[in-house]
Coordinates of C-alpha atoms in Angstrom, one line a residue:
Chain A
M5 CA -11.2 21.6 3.5
G6 CA -12.8 18.2 4.1
T7 CA -11.1 14.9 4.0
L8 CA -11.9 12.1 1.6
L9 CA -10.9 8.5 2.0
V10 CA -10.8 6.3 -1.1
V11 CA -10.2 2.5 -1.4
G12 CA -9.6 1.2 -4.9
S13 CA -7.1 0.2 -7.6
V14 CA -3.9 1.7 -8.8
A15 CA -2.8 0.2 -12.1
L16 CA -0.5 0.4 -15.1
D17 CA -2.6 0.7 -18.3
T18 CA -1.9 0.0 -21.9
V19 CA -4.5 1.7 -24.0
K20 CA -5.3 2.1 -27.7
T21 CA -7.8 4.5 -29.1
P22 CA -8.3 5.8 -32.7
F23 CA -6.2 8.8 -31.6
G24 CA -3.2 7.1 -30.3
A25 CA -1.8 4.4 -28.0
V26 CA 0.1 4.3 -24.7
E27 CA 1.9 1.6 -22.8
E28 CA 2.2 1.0 -19.1
V29 CA 0.9 4.4 -18.1
L30 CA -0.5 5.5 -14.8
G31 CA -4.1 4.3 -14.3
G32 CA -6.5 2.6 -11.9
S33 CA -9.9 3.7 -10.5
A34 CA -8.4 5.1 -7.2
T35 CA -5.7 7.0 -9.1
Y36 CA -8.2 8.9 -11.3
F37 CA -10.5 9.4 -8.4
S38 CA -7.8 10.7 -6.0
T39 CA -6.2 13.0 -8.5
S40 CA -9.6 14.5 -9.5
A41 CA -10.7 14.9 -5.8
S42 CA -7.4 16.5 -4.9
Y43 CA -8.5 19.7 -6.6
F44 CA -11.2 20.0 -4.0
A45 CA -10.3 18.2 -0.8
D46 CA -7.6 16.4 1.2
V47 CA -7.4 12.8 -0.1
N48 CA -6.2 9.7 1.7
L49 CA -5.6 6.7 -0.6
I50 CA -5.9 3.0 0.3
A51 CA -4.6 0.8 -2.5
V52 CA -1.8 -1.6 -3.4
V53 CA 1.0 -1.6 -5.9
G54 CA 3.8 -4.0 -6.7
E55 CA 7.5 -3.6 -6.4
D56 CA 7.7 -2.5 -10.1
F57 CA 5.5 0.6 -9.6
P58 CA 7.5 3.5 -10.9
S59 CA 8.5 6.1 -8.3
Q60 CA 7.7 9.0 -10.6
H61 CA 4.0 8.0 -10.2
L62 CA 4.3 8.2 -6.5
M63 CA 5.9 11.6 -6.8
F64 CA 3.0 12.7 -9.0
L65 CA 0.4 11.6 -6.5
K66 CA 2.4 13.3 -3.7
S67 CA 2.6 16.5 -5.8
R68 CA -1.3 16.5 -5.8
N69 CA -1.1 16.3 -2.0
I70 CA -2.6 12.9 -1.9
D71 CA -1.7 11.0 1.3
L72 CA 0.0 7.7 0.5
A73 CA 0.3 6.2 4.0
G74 CA -2.4 3.8 2.9
L75 CA -0.7 2.8 -0.4
E76 CA 0.7 -0.6 0.3
R77 CA 3.7 -1.8 -1.6
R78 CA 3.9 -5.5 -1.9
P79 CA 6.2 -8.1 -3.5
G80 CA 5.0 -8.9 -7.0
A81 CA 3.8 -6.9 -9.9
T82 CA 1.3 -4.0 -10.1
F83 CA -2.2 -4.5 -11.5
R84 CA -2.2 -4.2 -15.3
W85 CA -5.1 -3.4 -17.6
K86 CA -5.0 -3.5 -21.4
G87 CA -7.9 -2.2 -23.4
E88 CA -8.9 -0.5 -26.6
Y89 CA -11.7 1.7 -27.9
S90 CA -13.3 2.0 -31.3
H91 CA -14.4 5.3 -32.9
Q92 CA -17.5 5.4 -30.7
L93 CA -15.3 5.7 -27.6
N94 CA -18.2 4.6 -25.5
E95 CA -17.1 1.2 -24.2
A96 CA -13.6 -0.2 -23.8
R97 CA -12.8 -3.7 -25.0
T98 CA -10.6 -5.3 -22.4
L99 CA -7.8 -7.1 -24.1
D100 CA -6.0 -8.3 -20.9
T101 CA -6.3 -8.0 -17.1
K102 CA -3.5 -9.0 -14.8
L103 CA -4.6 -8.5 -11.2
N104 CA -1.2 -9.3 -9.8
V105 CA -0.9 -7.9 -6.3
F106 CA -4.4 -6.6 -6.5
E107 CA -5.8 -10.1 -6.5
T108 CA -5.0 -10.6 -2.8
F109 CA -5.6 -6.9 -1.8
R110 CA -7.0 -6.6 1.8
P111 CA -7.5 -2.9 2.6
K112 CA -5.6 -1.9 5.7
I113 CA -6.8 1.4 7.3
P114 CA -4.1 3.6 8.8
E115 CA -5.2 5.0 12.2
A116 CA -5.0 8.6 10.8
Y117 CA -7.6 7.7 8.1
R118 CA -10.4 6.6 10.5
A119 CA -12.5 9.7 10.5
P120 CA -12.9 10.9 6.9
D121 CA -15.7 13.3 6.0
V122 CA -16.4 11.3 2.9
L123 CA -15.6 7.6 2.1
F124 CA -15.5 6.3 -1.4
L125 CA -15.5 2.6 -1.9
G126 CA -14.1 2.1 -5.4
N127 CA -15.0 -0.9 -7.6
I128 CA -13.6 -3.8 -5.5
D129 CA -15.1 -7.1 -4.2
P130 CA -18.3 -6.1 -2.2
E131 CA -17.0 -8.4 0.7
L132 CA -13.9 -6.0 0.9
Q133 CA -16.2 -3.0 0.7
L134 CA -18.2 -4.4 3.7
D135 CA -14.9 -5.2 5.5
V136 CA -13.8 -1.5 5.2
L137 CA -17.2 -0.3 6.4
N138 CA -17.0 -2.6 9.4
K139 CA -13.6 -1.4 10.4
L140 CA -14.5 2.3 10.6
P141 CA -16.8 4.4 12.6
R142 CA -19.6 5.3 10.1
P143 CA -18.3 8.3 8.1
P144 CA -20.9 11.1 7.6
L145 CA -21.1 10.4 3.8
V146 CA -20.3 7.0 2.1
A147 CA -20.4 6.4 -1.6
C148 CA -19.5 3.3 -3.6
D149 CA -19.0 2.0 -7.2
T150 CA -19.3 -1.5 -8.5
M151 CA -19.4 -3.4 -11.8
N152 CA -21.3 -6.1 -13.6
F153 CA -18.8 -8.8 -12.4
W154 CA -20.0 -8.2 -8.8
I155 CA -23.6 -7.4 -9.7
N156 CA -23.8 -10.9 -11.3
G157 CA -21.4 -12.8 -9.1
K158 CA -21.9 -11.4 -5.6
R159 CA -25.3 -9.8 -5.7
D160 CA -26.2 -10.6 -2.0
A161 CA -23.0 -9.1 -0.7
L162 CA -23.4 -6.1 -2.9
W163 CA -26.9 -5.4 -1.6
R164 CA -25.5 -5.7 2.0
V165 CA -23.0 -2.9 1.0
L166 CA -25.8 -0.8 -0.6
E167 CA -27.8 -1.0 2.6
K168 CA -25.0 0.9 4.3
V169 CA -24.1 3.5 1.7
D170 CA -25.5 7.0 1.0
I171 CA -24.6 7.2 -2.7
L172 CA -24.2 4.6 -5.4
I173 CA -22.3 5.7 -8.6
I174 CA -22.5 3.3 -11.5
N175 CA -22.9 3.4 -15.3
D176 CA -26.2 2.8 -17.1
G177 CA -25.4 -0.8 -18.1
E178 CA -24.6 -1.6 -14.5
A179 CA -27.8 0.2 -13.3
R180 CA -29.9 -1.9 -15.6
A181 CA -28.2 -5.1 -14.5
L182 CA -28.6 -4.2 -10.8
G183 CA -32.2 -3.1 -11.1
E184 CA -33.1 -5.9 -13.6
D185 CA -35.1 -3.3 -15.6
S186 CA -34.2 -1.4 -18.8
N187 CA -36.1 1.7 -17.5
L188 CA -33.7 3.8 -15.4
V189 CA -36.5 5.5 -13.5
K190 CA -37.8 2.1 -12.3
V191 CA -34.2 1.0 -11.5
A192 CA -33.8 4.1 -9.4
Q193 CA -37.0 3.4 -7.5
K194 CA -35.8 -0.1 -6.7
V195 CA -32.3 0.9 -5.6
L196 CA -33.5 3.9 -3.5
A197 CA -36.0 1.6 -1.7
R198 CA -33.1 -0.6 -0.5
G199 CA -30.6 1.7 1.0
P200 CA -28.7 4.4 -1.0
K201 CA -30.3 7.8 -0.8
H202 CA -28.8 8.9 -4.1
L203 CA -28.3 6.9 -7.3
I204 CA -26.0 8.5 -9.8
I205 CA -26.0 6.9 -13.3
K206 CA -23.1 7.7 -15.6
R207 CA -23.8 7.6 -19.3
G208 CA -20.4 8.3 -20.9
E209 CA -20.7 10.8 -23.7
Y210 CA -24.3 11.4 -22.9
G211 CA -23.8 12.7 -19.4
V212 CA -25.2 11.9 -15.9
L213 CA -28.5 11.4 -14.1
M214 CA -28.9 11.7 -10.4
F215 CA -32.0 10.3 -8.6
N216 CA -32.9 10.8 -5.0
E217 CA -36.1 11.0 -3.0
K218 CA -36.7 14.7 -3.8
Q219 CA -35.6 15.1 -7.4
V220 CA -34.0 13.9 -10.6
F221 CA -31.2 15.9 -12.0
G222 CA -29.8 15.5 -15.5
A223 CA -26.6 16.9 -17.0
P224 CA -25.2 16.3 -20.5
A225 CA -21.6 15.6 -21.0
F226 CA -19.6 18.6 -22.0
P227 CA -19.2 18.5 -25.9
L228 CA -15.6 18.3 -26.7
E229 CA -13.8 18.7 -30.0
D230 CA -10.9 16.4 -29.0
V231 CA -11.7 13.3 -27.1
R232 CA -8.6 11.1 -27.1
D233 CA -9.0 8.5 -24.3
P234 CA -12.1 8.0 -22.2
T235 CA -10.3 5.7 -19.7
G236 CA -10.9 6.9 -16.1
A237 CA -13.7 9.4 -17.0
G238 CA -16.1 7.7 -14.6
D239 CA -13.7 7.7 -11.6
T240 CA -12.6 11.2 -12.4
F241 CA -16.3 12.2 -12.3
A242 CA -16.7 10.5 -8.9
G243 CA -13.6 12.3 -7.6
G244 CA -14.9 15.7 -8.6
F245 CA -18.4 15.0 -7.3
L246 CA -17.4 13.7 -3.9
G247 CA -14.4 16.1 -3.7
H248 CA -16.8 19.1 -4.0
L249 CA -19.2 17.6 -1.4
A250 CA -16.2 16.9 1.0
A251 CA -14.9 20.4 0.5
T252 CA -18.1 22.3 1.2
G253 CA -19.7 20.0 3.8
N254 CA -23.0 21.2 2.4
R255 CA -25.5 18.4 1.8
S256 CA -28.3 20.5 0.2
A257 CA -30.0 19.5 -3.0
E258 CA -28.2 22.5 -4.6
A259 CA -24.8 21.3 -3.4
F260 CA -25.4 17.9 -4.9
K261 CA -26.3 19.4 -8.2
Q262 CA -23.2 21.6 -8.3
A263 CA -21.2 18.5 -7.3
I264 CA -22.6 16.6 -10.3
V265 CA -21.4 19.5 -12.5
F266 CA -18.0 19.6 -10.9
G267 CA -17.7 15.9 -11.5
S268 CA -18.7 16.3 -15.2
V269 CA -16.2 19.1 -15.6
M270 CA -13.4 17.0 -14.2
A271 CA -14.3 14.1 -16.5
S272 CA -14.4 16.4 -19.5
F273 CA -10.7 17.3 -18.8
T274 CA -9.6 13.7 -18.3
V275 CA -10.8 12.5 -21.7
E276 CA -8.9 15.2 -23.6
A277 CA -5.6 13.3 -23.1
F278 CA -4.3 9.8 -22.4
S279 CA -3.8 8.6 -18.8
L280 CA -3.9 11.5 -16.3
D281 CA -2.0 13.8 -18.6
R282 CA -4.6 16.5 -18.8
L283 CA -5.1 16.5 -15.0
R284 CA -1.3 16.9 -14.5
I285 CA -1.4 20.3 -16.1
L286 CA -4.9 21.4 -14.9
D287 CA -5.4 24.4 -12.6
Y288 CA -8.4 25.4 -10.5
K289 CA -9.1 28.4 -12.7
E290 CA -9.7 26.2 -15.7
I291 CA -12.1 24.1 -13.6
Q292 CA -14.1 27.2 -12.7
E293 CA -14.1 28.4 -16.3
R294 CA -15.4 25.1 -17.6
F295 CA -18.0 25.1 -14.8
K296 CA -19.3 28.4 -16.1
A297 CA -19.2 27.1 -19.7
F298 CA -21.2 24.1 -18.4
K299 CA -23.8 26.6 -17.0
R300 CA -24.0 28.3 -20.4
L301 CA -24.3 24.9 -22.1
T302 CA -27.4 23.9 -20.1
H303 CA -29.1 27.1 -18.9
F304 CA -32.5 28.3 -20.2
E305 CA -35.0 30.7 -18.8
D306 CA -38.0 29.1 -17.0
L307 CA -41.5 30.1 -18.0
P308 CA -42.9 33.1 -16.2
Chain B
M11 CA -49.8 33.1 -33.6
G12 CA -47.4 32.3 -36.4
T13 CA -48.0 29.9 -39.3
L14 CA -46.0 26.8 -39.9
L15 CA -45.9 24.9 -43.2
V16 CA -44.8 21.2 -43.1
V17 CA -44.1 18.9 -46.0
G18 CA -43.7 15.2 -45.1
S19 CA -45.4 11.8 -44.7
V20 CA -48.7 10.7 -43.3
A21 CA -48.7 6.9 -42.7
L22 CA -50.4 4.0 -41.1
D23 CA -48.0 2.2 -38.7
T24 CA -47.9 -1.3 -37.3
V25 CA -45.6 -1.2 -34.3
K26 CA -44.5 -3.7 -31.7
T27 CA -42.5 -2.8 -28.5
P28 CA -41.9 -4.8 -25.3
F29 CA -45.0 -2.9 -23.9
G30 CA -47.6 -3.7 -26.5
A31 CA -48.4 -3.8 -30.2
V32 CA -50.7 -1.8 -32.5
E33 CA -51.8 -2.3 -36.1
E34 CA -52.5 0.2 -38.8
V35 CA -52.5 3.2 -36.4
L36 CA -52.0 6.9 -37.4
G37 CA -48.4 7.7 -38.0
G38 CA -46.0 9.5 -40.3
S39 CA -43.4 12.2 -39.8
A40 CA -45.7 15.1 -40.8
T41 CA -48.5 13.7 -38.6
Y42 CA -46.4 13.7 -35.5
F43 CA -44.8 17.1 -36.4
S44 CA -48.1 18.8 -37.2
T45 CA -49.9 17.5 -34.1
S46 CA -47.1 18.6 -31.9
A47 CA -46.7 22.0 -33.5
S48 CA -50.5 22.6 -33.4
Y49 CA -50.2 23.3 -29.7
F50 CA -48.1 26.4 -30.5
A51 CA -48.9 27.7 -34.0
D52 CA -51.2 27.4 -37.0
V53 CA -50.2 24.4 -39.1
N54 CA -50.6 23.9 -42.9
L55 CA -49.9 20.3 -43.9
I56 CA -48.6 19.1 -47.3
A57 CA -48.7 15.3 -47.7
V58 CA -50.4 12.5 -49.5
V59 CA -52.7 9.7 -48.4
G60 CA -54.5 6.9 -50.3
E61 CA -58.2 6.2 -50.7
D62 CA -58.0 3.9 -47.8
F63 CA -57.0 6.6 -45.3
P64 CA -59.6 6.4 -42.4
S65 CA -61.7 9.5 -42.1
Q66 CA -61.4 9.5 -38.3
H67 CA -57.7 10.4 -38.7
L68 CA -58.7 13.4 -40.9
M69 CA -61.2 14.4 -38.2
F70 CA -58.5 14.2 -35.6
L71 CA -56.1 16.4 -37.5
K72 CA -58.9 18.9 -38.1
S73 CA -59.7 18.8 -34.4
R74 CA -56.1 20.0 -33.8
N75 CA -56.8 22.9 -36.2
I76 CA -54.4 21.6 -38.8
D77 CA -55.2 22.9 -42.3
L78 CA -55.6 20.0 -44.7
A79 CA -56.1 21.8 -48.0
G80 CA -52.6 20.5 -48.9
L81 CA -53.3 16.9 -47.9
E82 CA -53.7 15.2 -51.2
R83 CA -55.9 12.1 -51.5
R84 CA -54.9 9.9 -54.4
P85 CA -56.0 6.6 -55.9
G86 CA -54.1 3.7 -54.2
A87 CA -53.0 2.8 -50.7
T88 CA -51.6 5.0 -47.9
F89 CA -47.9 4.7 -46.9
R90 CA -47.4 1.8 -44.5
W91 CA -44.6 1.3 -42.0
K92 CA -44.1 -1.7 -39.8
G93 CA -41.4 -1.8 -37.1
E94 CA -40.4 -3.1 -33.8
Y95 CA -38.3 -2.1 -30.8
S96 CA -36.3 -4.1 -28.3
H97 CA -36.0 -3.3 -24.6
Q98 CA -33.4 -0.6 -25.4
L99 CA -36.1 1.3 -27.3
N100 CA -33.4 3.4 -29.0
E101 CA -33.6 2.3 -32.5
A102 CA -36.5 0.8 -34.5
R103 CA -36.0 -2.3 -36.6
T104 CA -38.0 -1.8 -39.8
L105 CA -39.9 -4.9 -40.7
D106 CA -41.6 -3.6 -43.8
T107 CA -42.1 -0.3 -45.7
K108 CA -44.8 0.1 -48.4
L109 CA -44.5 3.6 -49.9
N110 CA -47.6 3.2 -51.9
V111 CA -49.0 6.6 -52.9
F112 CA -46.0 8.3 -51.2
E113 CA -43.7 6.8 -53.8
T114 CA -44.8 9.3 -56.5
F115 CA -45.5 12.2 -54.1
R116 CA -44.9 15.6 -55.7
P117 CA -45.7 18.3 -53.2
K118 CA -48.3 20.8 -54.5
I119 CA -48.4 24.1 -52.6
P120 CA -51.9 25.6 -52.2
E121 CA -51.9 29.4 -52.9
A122 CA -52.8 30.1 -49.3
Y123 CA -49.7 28.3 -48.0
R124 CA -47.2 30.5 -49.9
A125 CA -46.1 32.8 -47.0
P126 CA -45.5 30.7 -43.9
D127 CA -43.5 32.1 -41.0
V128 CA -41.6 28.8 -40.7
L129 CA -41.2 26.0 -43.2
F130 CA -40.3 22.4 -42.2
L131 CA -39.1 20.1 -44.9
G132 CA -39.7 16.7 -43.5
N133 CA -37.6 13.6 -44.4
I134 CA -38.3 13.3 -48.1
D135 CA -36.1 13.1 -51.2
P136 CA -33.8 16.2 -51.2
E137 CA -34.8 16.8 -54.8
L138 CA -38.4 17.3 -53.6
Q139 CA -37.2 19.5 -50.7
L140 CA -35.4 21.7 -53.3
D141 CA -38.5 21.7 -55.5
V142 CA -40.6 23.0 -52.6
L143 CA -37.9 25.7 -51.8
N144 CA -37.9 26.8 -55.5
K145 CA -41.7 27.1 -55.6
L146 CA -42.0 29.5 -52.6
P147 CA -40.8 32.9 -51.7
R148 CA -38.0 32.3 -49.1
P149 CA -39.8 31.9 -45.8
P150 CA -38.2 33.7 -42.8
L151 CA -37.2 30.5 -41.2
V152 CA -36.6 27.1 -42.9
A153 CA -35.7 23.8 -41.2
C154 CA -35.2 20.4 -42.6
D155 CA -34.8 16.8 -41.7
T156 CA -33.2 13.9 -43.6
M157 CA -32.1 10.3 -43.2
N158 CA -29.1 8.0 -44.0
F159 CA -30.9 6.8 -47.2
W160 CA -30.5 10.3 -48.6
I161 CA -27.2 11.1 -47.0
N162 CA -25.7 8.1 -48.6
G163 CA -27.7 8.1 -51.9
K164 CA -28.2 11.8 -52.7
R165 CA -25.5 13.6 -50.9
D166 CA -25.0 16.4 -53.5
A167 CA -28.7 17.2 -53.7
L168 CA -28.9 17.1 -49.9
W169 CA -26.0 19.6 -49.6
R170 CA -27.8 21.9 -52.1
V171 CA -30.8 21.8 -49.7
L172 CA -28.6 22.5 -46.7
E173 CA -27.2 25.6 -48.4
K174 CA -30.7 27.0 -48.4
V175 CA -31.9 26.1 -44.9
D176 CA -31.5 27.8 -41.5
I177 CA -31.8 24.7 -39.3
L178 CA -30.9 21.0 -39.8
I179 CA -32.6 18.6 -37.4
I180 CA -31.2 15.1 -37.5
N181 CA -30.2 12.2 -35.1
D182 CA -26.7 11.5 -34.0
G183 CA -26.2 8.5 -36.4
E184 CA -27.2 10.7 -39.3
A185 CA -25.0 13.6 -38.1
R186 CA -22.0 11.3 -38.0
A187 CA -22.8 10.0 -41.5
L188 CA -23.3 13.5 -42.9
G189 CA -20.2 15.0 -41.3
E190 CA -18.1 11.8 -41.9
D191 CA -16.7 12.1 -38.4
S192 CA -17.6 10.4 -35.1
N193 CA -17.0 13.6 -33.1
L194 CA -20.2 15.7 -33.0
V195 CA -18.4 19.0 -32.4
K196 CA -16.4 18.4 -35.6
V197 CA -19.5 17.4 -37.5
A198 CA -21.2 20.6 -36.3
Q199 CA -18.2 22.7 -37.6
K200 CA -18.5 21.1 -41.0
V201 CA -22.2 21.5 -41.3
L202 CA -22.4 25.0 -40.0
A203 CA -19.6 26.0 -42.5
R204 CA -21.8 24.9 -45.4
G205 CA -25.2 26.5 -44.9
P206 CA -27.4 25.8 -41.9
K207 CA -27.0 28.3 -39.0
H208 CA -28.2 25.8 -36.5
L209 CA -27.6 22.1 -36.2
I210 CA -29.8 20.2 -33.9
I211 CA -28.8 16.6 -33.1
K212 CA -31.4 14.3 -31.5
R213 CA -30.0 11.5 -29.3
G214 CA -33.2 9.7 -28.4
E215 CA -33.3 8.8 -24.7
Y216 CA -30.1 10.9 -24.2
G217 CA -31.6 14.2 -25.2
V218 CA -30.6 16.9 -27.7
L219 CA -27.6 19.0 -28.7
M220 CA -28.0 22.3 -30.5
F221 CA -24.9 23.9 -32.2
N222 CA -24.7 27.4 -33.8
E223 CA -22.1 30.0 -34.3
K224 CA -22.6 31.5 -30.8
Q225 CA -23.2 28.6 -28.6
V226 CA -23.8 24.9 -27.8
F227 CA -26.9 24.0 -25.9
G228 CA -27.5 20.5 -24.4
A229 CA -30.6 19.1 -22.9
P230 CA -31.2 15.6 -21.5
A231 CA -34.3 13.7 -22.4
F232 CA -37.0 13.9 -19.7
P233 CA -36.6 10.7 -17.5
L234 CA -39.9 8.8 -17.7
E235 CA -41.2 5.8 -15.8
D236 CA -43.3 4.6 -18.7
V237 CA -41.9 4.7 -22.2
R238 CA -44.2 2.6 -24.4
D239 CA -43.4 3.5 -28.0
P240 CA -40.7 5.9 -29.2
T241 CA -42.1 6.1 -32.7
G242 CA -42.5 9.7 -33.8
A243 CA -40.5 11.2 -30.9
G244 CA -38.1 13.0 -33.2
D245 CA -40.8 14.5 -35.4
T246 CA -42.8 15.5 -32.3
F247 CA -39.6 17.2 -31.0
A248 CA -39.3 19.1 -34.3
G249 CA -42.9 20.2 -34.1
G250 CA -42.6 21.6 -30.6
F251 CA -39.3 23.3 -31.4
L252 CA -40.4 25.0 -34.6
G253 CA -44.0 25.5 -33.2
H254 CA -42.6 27.6 -30.4
L255 CA -40.3 29.6 -32.8
A256 CA -43.3 30.2 -35.1
A257 CA -45.5 31.2 -32.2
T258 CA -43.1 33.8 -30.7
G259 CA -41.4 35.2 -33.8
N260 CA -38.5 35.6 -31.4
R261 CA -35.1 34.5 -32.9
S262 CA -32.9 35.2 -29.9
A263 CA -30.5 32.6 -28.5
E264 CA -32.8 32.3 -25.5
A265 CA -35.9 31.7 -27.7
F266 CA -34.0 28.9 -29.4
K267 CA -33.1 27.3 -26.1
Q268 CA -36.6 27.4 -24.8
A269 CA -37.8 26.0 -28.1
I270 CA -35.4 23.0 -27.6
V271 CA -37.0 22.4 -24.3
F272 CA -40.6 22.7 -25.7
G273 CA -39.6 20.2 -28.3
S274 CA -38.1 17.8 -25.7
V275 CA -41.3 18.2 -23.6
M276 CA -43.5 17.3 -26.5
A277 CA -41.4 14.3 -27.4
S278 CA -41.6 13.1 -23.7
F279 CA -45.4 13.0 -24.0
T280 CA -45.4 11.1 -27.3
V281 CA -43.3 8.2 -26.1
E282 CA -45.7 7.6 -23.2
A283 CA -48.2 5.9 -25.5
F284 CA -48.5 4.3 -28.9
S285 CA -49.2 6.3 -32.0
L286 CA -50.4 9.9 -31.2
D287 CA -52.5 8.6 -28.3
R288 CA -50.9 10.8 -25.6
L289 CA -51.0 13.9 -27.8
R290 CA -54.7 13.3 -28.3
I291 CA -55.5 14.0 -24.7
L292 CA -52.8 16.5 -24.0
D293 CA -53.6 20.1 -22.9
Y294 CA -51.4 23.2 -22.8
K295 CA -51.3 23.3 -19.0
E296 CA -49.6 19.9 -19.0
I297 CA -47.0 21.2 -21.4
Q298 CA -46.3 24.2 -19.2
E299 CA -46.0 22.0 -16.1
R300 CA -43.6 19.6 -17.8
F301 CA -41.5 22.6 -19.1
K302 CA -41.2 23.7 -15.4
A303 CA -40.3 20.1 -14.4
F304 CA -37.7 20.2 -17.1
K305 CA -36.2 23.4 -15.6
R306 CA -36.0 21.6 -12.2
L307 CA -34.4 18.6 -13.9
T308 CA -31.5 20.6 -15.3
H309 CA -31.1 23.8 -13.2
F310 CA -28.1 24.4 -11.0
E311 CA -26.7 27.5 -9.6
D312 CA -23.7 29.1 -11.4
L313 CA -20.5 29.9 -9.5
P314 CA -20.4 33.3 -7.9

């Protein structure tokens, strides 16, 4: 089993969708990522929480075998996010963000974390992403996420990060903003020319596209009868994707495609319930079954 | 080779996209459908044009071996549509519609057209779709299209049509309006319970979903570097899909899935140029090559 190091946010979320509402539940990009990846690989988590962070959440993360030596606990309050979704469920409307202890987050890397098989730089300030990269021997595989706030506000620092990573995982709106083009194929050409060997574009309910030098791979999202809360789907996807790559150590085109499907499978579970509630009760057999259902969803016979 | 009968519109389009503009070019749902289907099956076309319809367009349709005995020529002007697309290219903004001779269109069915293998009822008044169904012995396979105008304005007549068809082909916005639910899986359950055995939901640049009793099949759209004009993509998809089914006579689940891919392949060509310009110079070898590229785009190995 490989080891995955993730740097990102742990938060308390207040979320409303047409199917319900929850307050101060476990959330954050690194939380979704770690929990998802924990089904595939050993996960080391670097993040920060405040004094108010409920111990039952720590116990849950420990129950998933996630190493918390890098989870700093600081004076002050935990990062809070409040958002709501309309019936379309495609984009959250942020009602409130309180960075709290996350505002002054400076990732500290425990000695035991210095040689991961895979590093995932969650959506944080590109300067901090660079800082993490400079503090570590180059891991065999490095992936990162970002958001429009950094694409627009710290474009130069972000490109310096991208020159050093293997995989960029973003959504379609972010891809268009980064590549300054509405056509995703052209965006991919621009991004791949400047560093990352793989560009993965998440399209919510419409699925995922992966571009690299050799191929384009496209997967629809798994059609679900009950989608309750899309929060964390993208980070859950990244966790399943990189978790599979960390677990197998295989870097073939085929391994990347299967990893995309594992990521999509994990995301399809997350959206079935609020917070991480579906992942709490998930077992590996269900993951395998949905992978096979995904194969049936997309498979057709080639021409002779 | 099977025979396909299509009833729909032939139009002259004026279209503007971020990549160019054209005036009074060949368009119309039945035109795109017929031309696409003509690569797979014999096509009989029922539609109406005015006295001003350019003869070179008739010659083009004839060059595709489309039978025009059912293309009525009436006093007055041909149906005109004027629209434009923003950079997103996902939805047209209609600037002007002049129905002209199409306003009083009453489909007349030539004797030679009475026994098609497949019937496609294009997007016309559901009362006229019913009229066509009542005038013919039931063809082995019947598909139809519709639009929000009829879903909202003639819902009862439309459901009477749907009770008599095998396949409904609509876009995602139309599906949500028809099923009165934002969740497409729930929409599919409602629609399949009331008549059609297959529901095909077109999602533009995001691809297609097909629902039936036995399965769900999802295909992404083929990622293209140059998308110039999405006009007609949905009708081109339907033409390739039903053309393949008409050609093979095979009604297996596998044949339906390959038909979805053929439809997607044909649509991917149409959007590369304005009007039917890409289809004019297309050959069957290119279709086969893109089918194979589509297989590479979506294929991954199942779990052992």
